[in-house]
Each structure stands twice: as structure tokens, then as C-alpha cells.
Short mmCIF file of C-alpha atoms and ligand atoms in Angstrom, two decimals:
data_model
loop_
_atom_site.label_atom_id
_atom_site.label_comp_id
_atom_site.label_asym_id
_atom_site.label_seq_id
_atom_site.Cartn_x
_atom_site.Cartn_y
_atom_site.Cartn_z
CA MET A 1 -9.47 124.61 39.74
CA SER A 2 -7.57 123.44 36.72
CA ASP A 3 -10.08 122.44 33.89
CA TYR A 4 -8.27 119.24 32.70
CA ARG A 5 -10.27 116.07 33.24
CA VAL A 6 -8.50 112.65 33.50
CA LEU A 7 -10.61 110.70 31.14
CA PRO A 8 -9.90 107.43 29.52
CA GLY A 9 -7.68 107.36 26.71
CA PRO A 10 -5.99 107.13 24.40
CA GLU A 11 -4.71 110.34 25.24
CA HIS A 12 -1.41 110.39 23.29
CA PHE A 13 1.75 108.69 23.36
CA LEU A 14 2.58 110.59 26.32
CA PRO A 15 -0.03 111.79 28.25
CA PRO A 16 0.93 115.05 30.71
CA ALA A 17 1.31 113.76 34.41
CA ALA A 18 -2.36 114.73 35.78
CA ALA A 19 -0.57 116.87 38.73
CA SER A 20 1.28 118.92 36.03
CA MET A 21 -2.08 119.62 34.73
CA GLY A 22 -3.43 121.43 37.95
CA ILE A 23 -5.53 117.84 39.21
CA ARG A 24 -4.68 117.78 42.93
CA LEU A 25 -5.10 114.85 45.30
CA PRO A 26 -8.21 114.44 47.84
CA ASN A 27 -7.95 115.10 51.36
CA PRO A 28 -8.31 112.35 53.83
CA GLY A 29 -12.53 111.36 53.67
CA GLU A 30 -12.43 112.30 50.18
CA ALA A 31 -12.00 110.86 46.76
CA HIS A 32 -11.47 111.98 43.07
CA ILE A 33 -13.56 111.35 40.20
CA ASN A 34 -11.83 112.42 36.56
CA GLY A 35 -9.65 114.94 38.76
CA VAL A 36 -12.77 116.27 40.59
CA ILE A 37 -12.76 115.98 43.95
CA ALA A 38 -15.65 114.41 45.26
CA SER A 39 -17.14 112.26 48.76
CA GLU A 40 -16.05 108.69 49.47
CA GLU A 41 -19.39 107.70 48.73
CA LYS A 42 -19.67 109.20 45.43
CA ALA A 43 -16.67 107.61 44.50
CA TYR A 44 -17.48 104.17 45.73
CA GLU A 45 -21.09 104.40 43.59
CA GLU A 46 -18.96 105.68 40.82
CA ALA A 47 -16.19 102.94 40.91
CA ALA A 48 -19.36 99.99 41.15
CA LYS A 49 -20.78 101.42 38.34
CA GLN A 50 -17.90 101.11 35.99
CA PHE A 51 -16.71 98.05 37.16
CA LEU A 52 -20.50 96.67 36.58
CA MET A 53 -20.66 98.31 33.35
CA ALA A 54 -17.30 97.32 31.82
CA LYS A 55 -17.28 94.27 28.99
CA VAL A 56 -13.87 93.09 31.36
CA PRO A 57 -13.70 94.48 35.05
CA THR A 58 -10.33 93.54 35.97
CA ILE A 59 -8.40 93.95 39.72
CA PHE A 60 -4.40 94.42 39.50
CA PRO A 61 -3.06 93.17 42.75
CA GLY A 62 0.33 94.42 43.39
CA PRO A 63 3.69 93.22 45.54
CA LEU A 64 2.26 95.01 48.59
CA VAL A 65 -0.76 92.56 49.10
CA LEU A 66 0.57 89.40 46.76
CA TRP A 67 3.39 88.70 49.31
CA ALA A 68 2.34 88.35 53.22
CA TRP A 69 4.65 90.70 54.35
CA ASN A 70 2.26 91.18 57.56
CA GLU A 71 -0.98 90.44 58.74
CA LYS A 72 -2.46 93.61 57.25
CA ALA A 73 -1.55 92.57 53.51
CA ALA A 74 -2.74 89.01 54.02
CA LYS A 75 -6.61 90.43 55.51
CA LYS A 76 -6.44 92.79 52.04
CA ALA A 77 -5.20 90.13 50.01
CA ALA A 78 -8.16 88.23 51.60
CA ALA A 79 -10.47 91.44 50.93
CA ILE A 80 -9.19 91.27 47.54
CA ARG A 81 -10.31 88.30 46.93
CA GLN A 82 -13.87 88.87 48.06
CA LEU A 83 -14.06 92.13 45.60
CA TYR A 84 -13.06 89.58 43.17
CA ASN A 85 -15.85 87.16 44.02
CA THR A 86 -18.33 89.85 44.52
CA LEU A 87 -17.55 90.88 40.99
CA LYS A 88 -18.24 87.69 39.07
CA GLU A 89 -21.46 87.43 41.14
CA CYS A 90 -22.76 90.33 39.98
CA VAL A 91 -21.86 90.58 36.15
CA GLN A 92 -24.26 89.44 33.53
CA PRO A 93 -23.39 86.80 30.73
CA GLY A 94 -20.70 88.15 28.48
CA GLN A 95 -18.67 90.32 31.38
CA SER A 96 -16.03 88.14 32.37
CA PRO A 97 -14.26 89.63 35.57
CA MET A 98 -10.09 89.42 35.91
CA LEU A 99 -7.72 89.38 38.88
CA ILE A 100 -4.72 89.45 37.18
CA PRO A 101 -1.18 90.15 39.57
CA MET A 102 1.43 92.63 39.66
CA PRO A 103 4.24 90.72 41.22
CA ASP A 104 7.38 92.53 39.95
CA TYR A 105 7.87 95.89 38.90
CA ARG A 106 11.28 95.18 37.04
CA PRO A 107 10.91 95.20 33.06
CA LYS A 108 11.08 91.50 31.58
CA TYR A 109 12.63 90.27 28.73
CA PRO A 110 11.95 89.45 26.22
CA LYS A 111 8.46 89.81 26.89
CA ILE A 112 5.92 89.29 29.71
CA ASP A 113 2.68 86.44 29.65
CA PRO A 114 -0.22 89.02 29.46
CA GLU A 115 -2.51 86.21 30.42
CA VAL A 116 -0.60 85.45 33.66
CA GLU A 117 0.90 89.03 34.90
CA ILE A 118 1.17 92.85 34.25
CA ASN A 119 4.27 94.82 34.50
CA PRO A 120 4.23 98.52 34.84
CA ASN A 121 6.42 99.41 32.27
CA HIS A 122 4.37 98.25 29.94
CA PRO A 123 0.80 97.50 31.59
CA ASN A 124 -0.74 98.34 27.78
CA LEU A 125 0.15 94.59 26.81
CA THR A 126 -1.85 93.15 29.34
CA ILE A 127 -4.78 95.61 28.63
CA TRP A 128 -4.98 94.80 25.21
CA HIS A 129 -4.48 91.26 24.79
CA ASN A 130 -7.26 90.75 27.60
CA LYS A 131 -9.54 93.89 26.26
CA ILE A 132 -9.64 95.36 29.92
CA ASP A 133 -12.00 98.44 29.87
CA CYS A 134 -11.82 99.04 33.87
CA CYS A 135 -9.42 98.12 36.27
CA MET A 136 -8.26 98.79 39.90
CA PHE A 137 -5.06 98.86 41.05
CA VAL A 138 -4.38 97.86 44.41
CA GLY A 139 -1.02 97.50 46.22
CA VAL A 140 1.45 98.75 44.02
CA HIS A 141 4.17 100.87 45.09
CA CYS A 142 3.08 104.50 44.38
CA HIS A 143 5.78 105.37 41.62
CA GLN A 144 4.99 102.00 39.60
CA ALA A 145 1.38 103.06 39.80
CA ASN A 146 1.59 106.36 38.56
CA LEU A 147 3.75 104.99 35.96
CA SER A 148 1.63 102.74 34.50
CA LEU A 149 -1.44 105.03 34.95
CA LYS A 150 -0.16 107.21 32.70
CA ILE A 151 1.10 104.71 30.61
CA ILE A 152 -2.51 103.02 29.99
CA ARG A 153 -4.08 106.30 29.81
CA GLY A 154 -1.87 107.50 27.03
CA GLY A 155 -2.32 103.93 25.13
CA THR A 156 -5.62 102.60 25.68
CA SER A 157 -8.92 103.69 26.14
CA CYS A 158 -9.50 101.37 29.76
CA TYR A 159 -11.08 103.41 32.72
CA THR A 160 -8.75 103.01 35.71
CA ILE A 161 -9.44 103.06 39.09
CA ALA A 162 -6.48 103.51 41.91
CA MET A 163 -7.49 101.87 45.75
CA CYS A 164 -4.34 103.87 46.98
CA ALA A 165 -3.15 103.07 50.43
CA GLN A 166 -1.70 106.52 50.63
CA ALA A 167 -2.68 109.79 49.28
CA GLY A 168 -4.43 108.73 45.97
CA HIS A 169 -3.20 109.28 42.54
CA GLU A 170 -4.01 111.90 40.21
CA ASP A 171 -3.39 109.94 37.19
CA ALA A 172 -6.41 107.53 37.73
CA MET A 173 -10.13 108.07 36.67
CA LEU A 174 -10.79 107.55 39.83
CA SER A 175 -8.95 107.30 42.96
CA PHE A 176 -9.74 106.25 46.87
CA ARG A 177 -7.13 107.10 49.40
CA ASP A 178 -5.98 105.21 52.71
CA ALA A 179 -7.23 101.66 51.55
CA SER A 180 -8.22 99.57 54.13
CA VAL A 181 -9.87 96.26 54.27
CA GLU A 182 -12.79 98.19 55.12
CA LYS A 183 -12.82 100.24 52.34
CA ILE A 184 -12.27 97.57 49.98
CA MET A 185 -15.05 95.31 51.16
CA LYS A 186 -17.17 98.33 51.00
CA LEU A 187 -16.47 99.03 47.49
CA ALA A 188 -17.57 95.12 46.94
CA ASP A 189 -21.06 96.55 48.98
CA TRP A 190 -21.76 98.90 46.64
CA VAL A 191 -21.20 96.57 43.70
CA ARG A 192 -23.78 94.15 45.17
CA LYS A 193 -25.89 97.02 45.79
CA LEU A 194 -25.75 98.10 42.25
CA LYS A 195 -26.18 94.61 40.76
CA GLY A 196 -28.69 94.59 38.25
CA THR A 197 -29.33 98.39 37.90
CA VAL A 198 -26.46 99.30 35.44
CA GLN A 199 -26.31 98.14 32.01
CA PRO A 200 -22.93 96.58 30.71
CA ARG A 201 -21.24 98.40 27.88
CA LEU A 202 -21.55 94.60 25.49
CA THR A 203 -22.50 96.45 22.41
CA SER A 204 -21.55 99.57 22.26
CA ALA A 205 -19.01 101.01 20.09
CA LYS A 206 -16.57 101.62 22.85
CA SER A 207 -16.56 98.08 24.56
CA GLY A 208 -13.09 96.38 24.70
CA ALA A 209 -9.92 98.58 25.01
CA SER A 210 -8.77 100.19 21.68
CA ASN A 211 -4.98 100.93 21.16
CA MET B 1 15.19 85.51 57.09
CA SER B 2 15.38 82.77 54.38
CA LYS B 3 12.10 81.41 52.98
CA GLU B 4 10.02 83.02 55.65
CA LYS B 5 10.30 86.68 54.18
CA ILE B 6 8.97 85.46 50.57
CA LYS B 7 5.52 83.73 51.72
CA ILE B 8 2.49 84.63 48.95
CA SER B 9 -0.78 85.95 50.66
CA GLU B 10 -2.42 82.94 50.57
CA ASP B 11 -5.83 84.34 49.15
CA LEU B 12 -3.92 85.25 46.03
CA PHE B 13 -1.18 82.18 45.69
CA ASP B 14 -3.27 80.80 42.27
CA ILE B 15 -2.92 83.82 40.42
CA MET B 16 0.50 84.09 41.08
CA PRO B 17 2.75 83.44 38.21
CA SER B 18 4.44 79.93 38.52
CA ASP B 19 7.49 81.13 38.62
CA TYR B 20 7.01 83.11 41.88
CA GLN B 21 5.13 79.62 43.22
CA ASP B 22 8.08 77.54 42.50
CA LEU B 23 10.63 79.71 44.14
CA VAL B 24 8.42 80.02 46.98
CA LYS B 25 7.79 76.10 47.36
CA SER B 26 11.11 74.61 45.75
CA SER B 27 13.81 77.47 46.00
CA THR B 28 17.07 76.79 47.58
CA TYR B 29 16.84 79.56 49.61
CA GLY B 30 18.08 78.64 53.27
CA LYS B 31 19.63 75.52 52.17
CA GLU B 32 23.26 75.41 53.78
CA ASP B 33 25.02 73.05 50.85
CA ARG B 34 23.16 74.83 48.32
CA GLY B 35 25.34 74.39 44.85
CA TRP B 36 25.60 74.21 41.38
CA LYS B 37 23.77 70.70 41.91
CA ASP B 38 20.48 72.15 42.61
CA ILE B 39 20.20 73.30 38.93
CA GLY B 40 17.31 70.97 37.22
CA THR B 41 15.74 69.68 40.10
CA SER B 42 14.58 72.49 42.86
CA LYS B 43 13.86 76.40 41.73
CA GLU B 44 16.61 77.90 40.38
CA LEU B 45 17.17 81.73 41.02
CA ILE B 46 16.96 82.36 37.10
CA GLU B 47 13.95 80.79 34.94
CA GLN B 48 14.80 82.50 31.58
CA HIS B 49 17.27 84.61 30.14
CA SER B 50 17.20 86.91 27.34
CA LEU B 51 20.69 86.58 26.12
CA CYS B 52 21.93 85.08 22.84
CA ALA B 53 20.91 81.20 22.65
CA GLY B 54 24.04 79.41 24.39
CA CYS B 55 25.61 82.54 25.43
CA PRO B 56 27.94 81.23 28.09
CA GLU B 57 27.05 84.16 30.28
CA SER B 58 23.81 82.59 31.29
CA MET B 59 25.52 79.08 32.19
CA ALA B 60 28.02 81.69 34.24
CA PHE B 61 25.11 83.36 35.63
CA ARG B 62 23.38 80.11 36.92
CA TYR B 63 26.17 78.47 38.15
CA ILE B 64 27.02 81.65 40.21
CA LEU B 65 23.46 82.19 41.45
CA ALA B 66 23.52 78.41 42.28
CA SER B 67 26.61 78.82 44.33
CA LEU B 68 26.00 82.08 46.61
CA PRO B 69 26.44 80.91 49.87
CA ASN B 70 23.99 83.50 51.27
CA PRO B 71 21.09 84.58 48.40
CA GLU B 72 18.57 85.75 50.70
CA ASP B 73 20.91 88.44 52.34
CA THR B 74 23.16 89.06 48.87
CA VAL B 75 22.75 92.20 46.97
CA MET B 76 24.72 92.24 43.38
CA VAL B 77 25.10 95.22 41.73
CA GLY B 78 25.33 94.85 38.03
CA SER B 79 26.30 97.24 35.29
CA THR B 80 25.12 98.19 31.57
CA GLY B 81 25.76 95.29 29.11
CA CYS B 82 24.19 91.99 28.10
CA THR B 83 24.57 91.02 31.91
CA SER B 84 21.98 93.52 32.68
CA LEU B 85 19.36 91.93 30.72
CA VAL B 86 19.35 89.14 32.95
CA PHE B 87 19.10 90.72 36.33
CA PRO B 88 15.13 91.44 35.79
CA MET B 89 14.94 87.46 35.96
CA VAL B 90 17.38 87.03 39.17
CA ALA B 91 15.48 86.22 42.34
CA VAL B 92 18.24 87.68 44.35
CA HIS B 93 18.17 91.64 45.31
CA ASN B 94 20.04 93.49 42.69
CA ILE B 95 20.82 96.90 41.40
CA HIS B 96 21.46 98.31 38.22
CA SER B 97 24.50 100.96 38.08
CA LEU B 98 25.13 103.38 35.85
CA PHE B 99 27.62 101.79 33.55
CA GLY B 100 31.41 101.93 34.97
CA ASN B 101 29.96 103.13 38.51
CA GLN B 102 29.63 99.51 39.66
CA ASN B 103 32.36 99.18 42.43
CA ALA B 104 31.27 102.37 43.89
CA ILE B 105 27.95 101.64 44.29
CA ALA B 106 29.06 98.51 45.71
CA SER B 107 31.28 100.20 48.11
CA GLY B 108 28.48 102.67 49.18
CA LEU B 109 25.99 99.59 49.64
CA LYS B 110 28.54 97.19 51.55
CA ARG B 111 29.01 99.97 53.98
CA ALA B 112 25.55 101.17 54.63
CA LEU B 113 24.40 97.16 55.02
CA SER B 114 26.99 96.65 57.51
CA VAL B 115 25.38 100.39 59.50
CA ARG B 116 22.00 99.16 59.35
CA PHE B 117 22.15 95.30 59.86
CA PRO B 118 25.25 95.25 62.41
CA ASP B 119 23.98 91.41 63.26
CA ARG B 120 23.59 90.01 59.98
CA THR B 121 25.95 88.72 57.44
CA LYS B 122 25.09 90.62 54.08
CA ASP B 123 27.09 90.15 51.41
CA VAL B 124 27.38 92.36 48.06
CA VAL B 125 28.70 90.81 44.70
CA VAL B 126 29.58 93.18 41.26
CA LEU B 127 29.26 91.42 38.36
CA ALA B 128 29.46 93.31 35.50
CA GLY B 129 31.30 93.14 31.86
CA ASP B 130 34.68 93.72 30.91
CA GLY B 131 34.04 97.09 29.41
CA ALA B 132 32.32 98.59 32.78
CA THR B 133 35.26 96.85 35.00
CA VAL B 134 38.27 97.49 33.04
CA ASP B 135 38.06 100.27 30.67
CA ILE B 136 35.00 102.59 31.89
CA GLY B 137 34.62 102.05 35.49
CA LEU B 138 38.27 100.62 35.56
CA ASP B 139 39.12 103.61 38.41
CA MET B 140 35.70 103.01 40.73
CA THR B 141 37.05 99.54 40.50
CA LEU B 142 40.63 100.19 41.48
CA GLN B 143 39.69 102.46 44.24
CA ALA B 144 37.62 100.04 45.75
CA TRP B 145 40.05 97.74 45.80
CA PHE B 146 42.74 99.85 47.19
CA ARG B 147 40.25 101.24 49.88
CA GLN B 148 39.92 97.00 50.68
CA GLU B 149 36.34 97.41 50.37
CA LYS B 150 34.35 93.94 51.24
CA PHE B 151 32.69 92.86 48.43
CA THR B 152 33.54 90.44 45.58
CA THR B 153 33.94 92.21 41.99
CA ILE B 154 33.07 89.32 39.03
CA CYS B 155 34.16 90.41 35.41
CA PHE B 156 31.98 88.36 33.10
CA ASP B 157 35.22 88.67 30.18
CA ASN B 158 33.72 88.28 26.61
CA GLU B 159 36.97 90.18 25.14
CA LEU B 160 34.53 92.92 24.12
CA TYR B 161 31.75 95.47 24.60
CA ALA B 162 29.22 92.65 23.31
CA ASN B 163 25.90 94.96 23.75
CA THR B 164 26.78 97.55 21.65
CA GLY B 165 27.73 95.22 18.78
CA GLY B 166 31.34 94.40 19.25
CA GLN B 167 33.76 97.50 19.96
CA GLU B 168 37.42 97.41 21.60
CA SER B 169 38.09 96.57 25.27
CA GLY B 170 40.73 96.18 27.49
CA LEU B 171 40.55 92.81 27.44
CA MET B 172 40.32 91.90 24.11
CA GLN B 173 43.44 89.92 22.72
CA LYS B 174 46.16 91.74 20.92
CA GLY B 175 45.37 92.08 17.18
CA PHE B 176 41.62 90.70 17.24
CA VAL B 177 39.62 92.32 14.54
CA ALA B 178 35.78 92.68 16.23
CA LYS B 179 32.87 94.15 13.93
CA MET B 180 33.41 97.70 15.59
CA ALA B 181 37.21 97.43 15.95
CA PRO B 182 38.20 96.80 11.94
CA VAL B 183 41.49 97.80 13.04
CA GLY B 184 42.40 95.24 15.09
CA LYS B 185 43.57 95.76 18.74
CA LEU B 186 46.98 97.27 18.97
CA PHE B 187 47.93 96.20 22.78
CA GLU B 188 47.68 93.49 24.94
CA LYS B 189 44.92 91.81 26.79
CA VAL B 190 45.11 94.23 30.07
CA ARG B 191 46.64 91.96 32.82
CA LEU B 192 43.80 92.70 35.12
CA PRO B 193 44.05 89.78 37.89
CA GLU B 194 47.73 90.56 38.59
CA ILE B 195 46.73 94.63 39.06
CA ALA B 196 43.90 92.80 41.45
CA ARG B 197 46.68 91.32 43.70
CA GLU B 198 48.89 94.40 43.24
CA SER B 199 45.90 96.43 44.09
CA GLY B 200 45.33 94.47 47.36
CA CYS B 201 42.73 92.03 46.44
CA HIS B 202 42.49 89.00 48.79
CA TYR B 203 41.53 86.16 46.46
CA VAL B 204 41.80 86.46 42.41
CA VAL B 205 41.03 83.81 39.85
CA ASN B 206 41.32 83.91 35.98
CA CYS B 207 38.94 80.97 34.92
CA THR B 208 36.46 79.88 32.34
CA VAL B 209 32.88 78.83 33.41
CA SER B 210 32.89 75.37 31.45
CA LYS B 211 33.29 73.38 35.11
CA PRO B 212 30.23 74.45 37.33
CA SER B 213 31.97 72.61 40.52
CA LEU B 214 34.69 74.96 39.94
CA VAL B 215 32.67 78.00 39.55
CA GLU B 216 31.16 76.84 42.83
CA LYS B 217 34.14 76.68 44.76
CA VAL B 218 35.98 80.08 43.17
CA ILE B 219 32.24 81.68 44.42
CA ARG B 220 32.25 80.71 47.58
CA ASN B 221 35.62 81.29 48.56
CA ALA B 222 35.14 84.74 46.95
CA VAL B 223 32.42 85.35 49.13
CA HIS B 224 33.51 84.31 52.18
CA ILE B 225 36.85 85.92 51.98
CA ALA B 226 35.25 89.17 51.02
CA ARG B 227 32.76 88.98 53.96
CA GLU B 228 35.65 88.63 56.29
CA ILE B 229 38.82 89.94 54.96
CA GLY B 230 38.45 92.36 51.96
CA PRO B 231 37.96 92.71 48.20
CA THR B 232 38.19 89.41 46.11
CA TYR B 233 38.23 89.37 42.00
CA LEU B 234 36.91 86.79 39.91
CA GLN B 235 37.55 86.81 36.13
CA LEU B 236 35.62 84.13 34.20
CA TYR B 237 35.66 83.76 30.09
CA THR B 238 32.47 84.48 29.02
CA PRO B 239 33.14 83.88 25.20
CA CYS B 240 30.62 86.24 22.95
CA ILE B 241 29.56 83.55 20.49
CA LEU B 242 28.02 85.67 18.58
CA GLU B 243 30.73 88.36 18.15
CA ILE B 244 33.40 85.61 17.52
CA GLY B 245 30.95 84.12 15.12
CA LYS B 246 30.21 81.13 16.77
CA ASN B 247 27.37 78.57 16.68
CA SER B 248 25.11 78.25 20.12
CA MET B 249 26.58 74.83 20.85
CA GLU B 250 30.19 76.21 20.06
CA GLY B 251 30.73 78.05 23.52
CA LEU B 252 31.51 75.06 25.87
CA GLN B 253 34.22 74.27 23.95
CA GLU B 254 35.68 77.26 23.05
CA MET B 255 36.13 78.15 26.83
CA ARG B 256 37.79 74.42 26.80
CA ASP B 257 40.23 75.47 24.04
CA SER B 258 40.50 78.37 25.79
CA GLU B 259 41.53 77.11 29.37
CA LYS B 260 44.32 75.15 27.95
CA PRO B 261 48.04 75.24 30.42
CA THR B 262 49.46 77.61 27.76
CA GLU B 263 46.15 79.22 27.13
CA ARG B 264 45.04 82.80 28.06
CA PHE B 265 42.40 81.43 30.54
CA ALA B 266 44.50 78.55 31.97
CA TYR B 267 43.56 78.58 35.93
CA LYS B 268 45.43 81.22 37.80
CA GLU B 269 44.30 81.59 41.54
CA TYR B 270 45.99 84.12 43.98
CA VAL B 271 45.16 83.61 47.91
CA SER B 272 46.27 85.87 50.63
CA GLU B 273 48.08 84.64 53.77
CA PRO B 274 45.16 85.90 55.92
CA ALA B 275 42.61 84.13 53.13
CA LYS B 276 44.88 81.13 53.18
CA GLN B 277 43.97 80.75 57.08
CA LEU B 278 40.46 81.66 56.63
CA LEU B 279 39.76 78.70 54.20
CA ALA B 280 41.46 76.38 56.01
CA GLU B 281 39.42 77.34 58.97
CA LEU B 282 35.98 77.35 56.66
CA ALA B 283 37.31 73.89 55.54
CA ALA B 284 37.95 72.39 58.81
CA LYS B 285 34.60 73.57 59.83
CA ASP B 286 32.92 72.05 56.81
CA LYS B 287 34.64 68.45 57.93
CA GLU B 288 33.53 68.67 61.46
CA ARG B 289 29.33 69.68 60.15
CA LYS B 290 29.68 66.99 57.79
CA ALA B 291 31.29 64.18 60.11
CA ALA B 292 28.18 65.39 62.78
CA ALA B 293 25.52 65.49 60.04
CA LYS B 294 26.78 61.64 59.25
CA GLN B 295 26.95 60.60 62.76
CA LEU B 296 23.22 61.93 63.04
CA ALA B 297 22.08 59.94 60.35
CA GLY B 298 23.96 57.20 61.34
CA GLN B 299 22.09 57.14 64.81
CA ALA B 300 19.01 57.47 62.75
CA THR B 301 19.06 54.41 60.83
CA ALA B 302 20.63 52.20 63.71
C1 TPP C 401 27.80 105.75 30.96
C2 TPP C 401 27.58 104.93 29.58
N1 TPP C 401 28.40 105.14 28.54
C3 TPP C 401 28.47 104.08 27.73
C4 TPP C 401 26.99 102.98 27.31
C5 TPP C 401 26.63 102.47 26.43
N2 TPP C 401 26.95 101.00 26.47
C6 TPP C 401 25.56 100.29 26.58
S1 TPP C 401 26.23 98.34 26.93
C7 TPP C 401 27.89 98.98 26.54
C8 TPP C 401 29.00 97.76 26.19
C9 TPP C 401 28.83 96.92 27.31
O1 TPP C 401 29.93 96.09 27.36
P1 TPP C 401 30.80 95.10 28.38
O2 TPP C 401 30.91 95.50 29.92
O3 TPP C 401 31.93 94.36 28.32
O4 TPP C 401 29.56 94.23 28.86
P2 TPP C 401 29.13 93.08 27.52
O5 TPP C 401 27.69 93.66 27.35
O6 TPP C 401 29.86 92.58 26.86
O7 TPP C 401 28.50 91.91 28.20
C10 TPP C 401 28.23 100.18 26.10
C11 TPP C 401 29.56 100.88 26.13
C12 TPP C 401 26.37 103.26 28.53
N3 TPP C 401 25.21 102.62 28.61
N4 TPP C 401 25.78 104.00 29.42
S1 SF4 C 402 25.63 89.58 22.35
FE1 SF4 C 402 27.64 87.80 22.96
S2 SF4 C 402 27.57 88.23 25.07
FE2 SF4 C 402 25.88 89.46 24.16
S3 SF4 C 402 24.11 87.57 24.74
FE3 SF4 C 402 24.95 87.72 22.68
S4 SF4 C 402 26.27 85.68 22.83
FE4 SF4 C 402 26.06 86.43 24.73
#
């Protein structure tokens, strides 16, 4: 197994694809944490902790859930909203959860508005602007998620979680696979369960995303 | 299909940027009589643009997008150049092709769409600069016409390579001196509209974009003829105000000056015989439809 670990950056301008460093994807029923295969239960716990520790825990829903392509997409959207509401209920004063969409993958000229959206070609702008220190991608097509996750790892210190509907993402610091309404709700349950047990990183030197 | 396809998930509607909300609430998708008059009152299919302030390409873009008869089932193929900076803001499917390859990409795309969706009307519209259409992509442009590929080719003729700083293009006027063409063009502007006609295009128009109603008419004609009969070509003068040293307010006047009867963008149109017949049929149907609508409105108020 590779010694490489997928950790918060800034790693450097062009971080290697984690897959090229020997990180492999989890099998069904598993997840990975920092590139090490872990049980799904462990991953729920760790993801919930990271959310509760963060100053600006953020969910980035992508086009697969923002648009009501079918009933399943709409249900996932509802679950994401619930996870976000749970985060708001469970954080402490000084923490500010955000829900920022990635509605489009095309690079936008002259620039995006980082307060209202994130774009996969320069996700760092949204992270820096809002000082996001932990984020979760959900409903983003694989290629765009990989691109974004690498850019974020390269240029910011933000902790990344992927709630992936397919085989998971090596380039996230923590990745689930086969995302479903149930899995999103289970993560919300874990956030509720750990409420008050995790110390937020509000005053530590590492708080906020760096560039 | 129309707007049904573009519903935002209810639970996330409020976080979508307003552009997308407006698009879903008030775009002209599915509206039969959509046209340039919708610009400003309903959601445009282009919100902002990244062209130079006052660039006539931005007017042309808006008129064209407002005039497409079937925007939700249209795929536009672009090429590298100033136009390619606008496509990320366009709410119509679009593909960015390698510089000059646009008509080859469009050929394959149109054929694939007719195999994949045999029962649905799918329009393909190429939109590229003159460098892409006439110089580097001339082979692809002509071969698509020879093969009678059923799509529309639009050339934004700004008479030089604008995006790379003003090099000479085949459509530049003879003698013109540009920043990166200091010697002056040595030969005449390539007569692409005539070449298009000889190469098998069924509808060819050479004009400026100073009049939105005219742009609407030629776009509709070109798309309908391409859909039913064969290739169509529009050469639209969209002067590069930056490279010809005009201010942002002067683009419109530049177009008006260039469309006078003796000037190079005087309106010229060629329509093949089968295309003329089709346009006559479409006009008759339109008349019938409008008469029926009027009658219906009369009944409703009676
Ligand atoms: C294959 C290839 N060759 C050259 C270029 C460089 N290039 C980028 S834009 C451009 C000029 C585009 O000119 P035109 O098609 O007239 O469009 P405009 O910018 O004037 O609208 C060129 C040569 C490229 N991107 N790709
Ligand atoms: S360089 Fe010329 S063609 Fe390009 S956006 Fe500016 S004015 Fe328009």
C-alpha cells in the first residue's frame, strides 16, 4: 500500500493525482479517509467530526442534484437540504455553515461571484472568499469533481469530503461511494450524534482556508 | 421538451444563482413566436458577455440566440476566437471545437443526432470567426457544403483575427493595415458568399447585424432551410471596434456605413429553388397559424 496520504493542502501548485500516488478507491461498503481504506461507519464519524470542527463547513451540490432530472435527484436535493439544516442546528456560535451550488461546469468569464456559486475550474476562489475550511461535494460529475478536488488540495488548506454516487474520489480527503438519500441522511444523523462533543477550530492557527 | 427539461430541484431552488432561476422562470424556451423583441423583457439566453464593451459581436449573439426557432433542441458549435469567450454564458447546448474544425464537428454531430433522435427536430448551428471559417477551417467549411450537410454556418466577419491581436484574415479588405499585419493586405477580400453558393449552400446572406429584425429573419430562414434541405451560410459583419480604432458606441454606425448599397456589406441574399419553395410553404403556414390565433382571440372576446 502507498505511503502517500491525501491531506489538506496547500500541497503545491500542481498536486499529483492521488491515484498516481498509489491511492485506490474503496470497494462497495467501504470508504477512504486520507487515502486509507476505512469502514463506512468510521467515515461517517470522521466526516461529521470534520464538519463540526470547521469554522465554515460547506456543502457544494452539483448539477446532478440541483436540477430535478428525475425523482431520485429531487429526493437527494431534499436530503442535502436536511443535512445543511442539521449542520446549522448543531454548530456553535462562530461557526457558519454554507450551502453553495455548482450549477455549471463551464469556465465563466470574466469571473464568477464566489458568494453565490463555485466553479470547478477555479473552486479556490469560492473557498478563499468565504474562508471555507471543510467542504463536501455531492452531485458533481466525476471528472469535474476530480479537477476541483485537486485544485482545492493544491491551493487551499480546506478539508474535502466527497459524497460520490459512483466509485468514490481518491482526490478527496474523505470519500464515500454509492451515495444515496440514506447515506446523506446517515451523515446528518452522525452530525446530530456528535453535536457538542467536538471542539470547533475557531481559534487555532490553522482555522480558515489559507492561500 | 422545452422547459420541462430544465426544472431546478425545489429544495435547492433558493440557492441557485439568479441567472438560472430567471432562465427557468422566464426564458423563451418553447415559445413559438420567440424573437429579438423578447430581448429585455424575458430572460435572454445570454446574461453577460466577456467581449469588449460595445463589441457588435455581443449584439449579434443576442439577436441570434433570441431568433433560433428551436433553442432547447439546438446545438451550437463554436471555434476559438472572441466568440468562444461568450459560449460559457449561453443557455443553449454548445460545443467548443478545435480552431477551424467547427464544420467537421458539426457534420458528425448533426448525423449522430439524427440517428439518436430520429423523431425529434435537432438543429445544429456553427458560429465562428472569419479566421476559423475562411482561413484555417476553409477545408472543413467547404467539404461540409460539398457533402450537403444539413446545418447552418454563421461567420462573424470582423475582417481579421481579433482574439490574437489583429492578424490578417482572408476576409480582410485589400490594403487594410492592422496591428499585426503592418504591410497591408495584398489581395481582395475572399468572396466566400459566392463560393458558398457555388459549393452547394441553399441559402446565403451577406449583411451586417445593425437591424435585429433582419437578423431574426435570416437566422430563421437559414435554420429552417438547413433542417429540411441542405447547408446554409450567413456572413455577418461584426466589426472589431478595438482593432479598427472605434469607441464602444461607434459599432452600430460602422455597420450602417458598411451596408450602404455600394459598400461591401450591402445586403446580398441567394436562395436556391427548393429553398424558395420551402420558405413560401413556411410563410403560408405561418399566415394560417396567425389567422387561426386571431380568430380564436376574437371568439374569446366575443
Ligand atoms: C489550431 C489553432 N491555431 C491557432 C490558434 C490561435 N488562435 C486563437 S484565436 C485565433 C484567431 C481567431 O480569429 P477569428 O476566427 O477571426 O475570430 P475572432 O477572434 O476575430 O472573432 C487564433 C489564430 C488556436 N487557438 N488553435
Ligand atoms: S477584440 Fe474585437 S471582436 Fe473581440 S471582443 Fe473586442 S471588439 Fe469584439
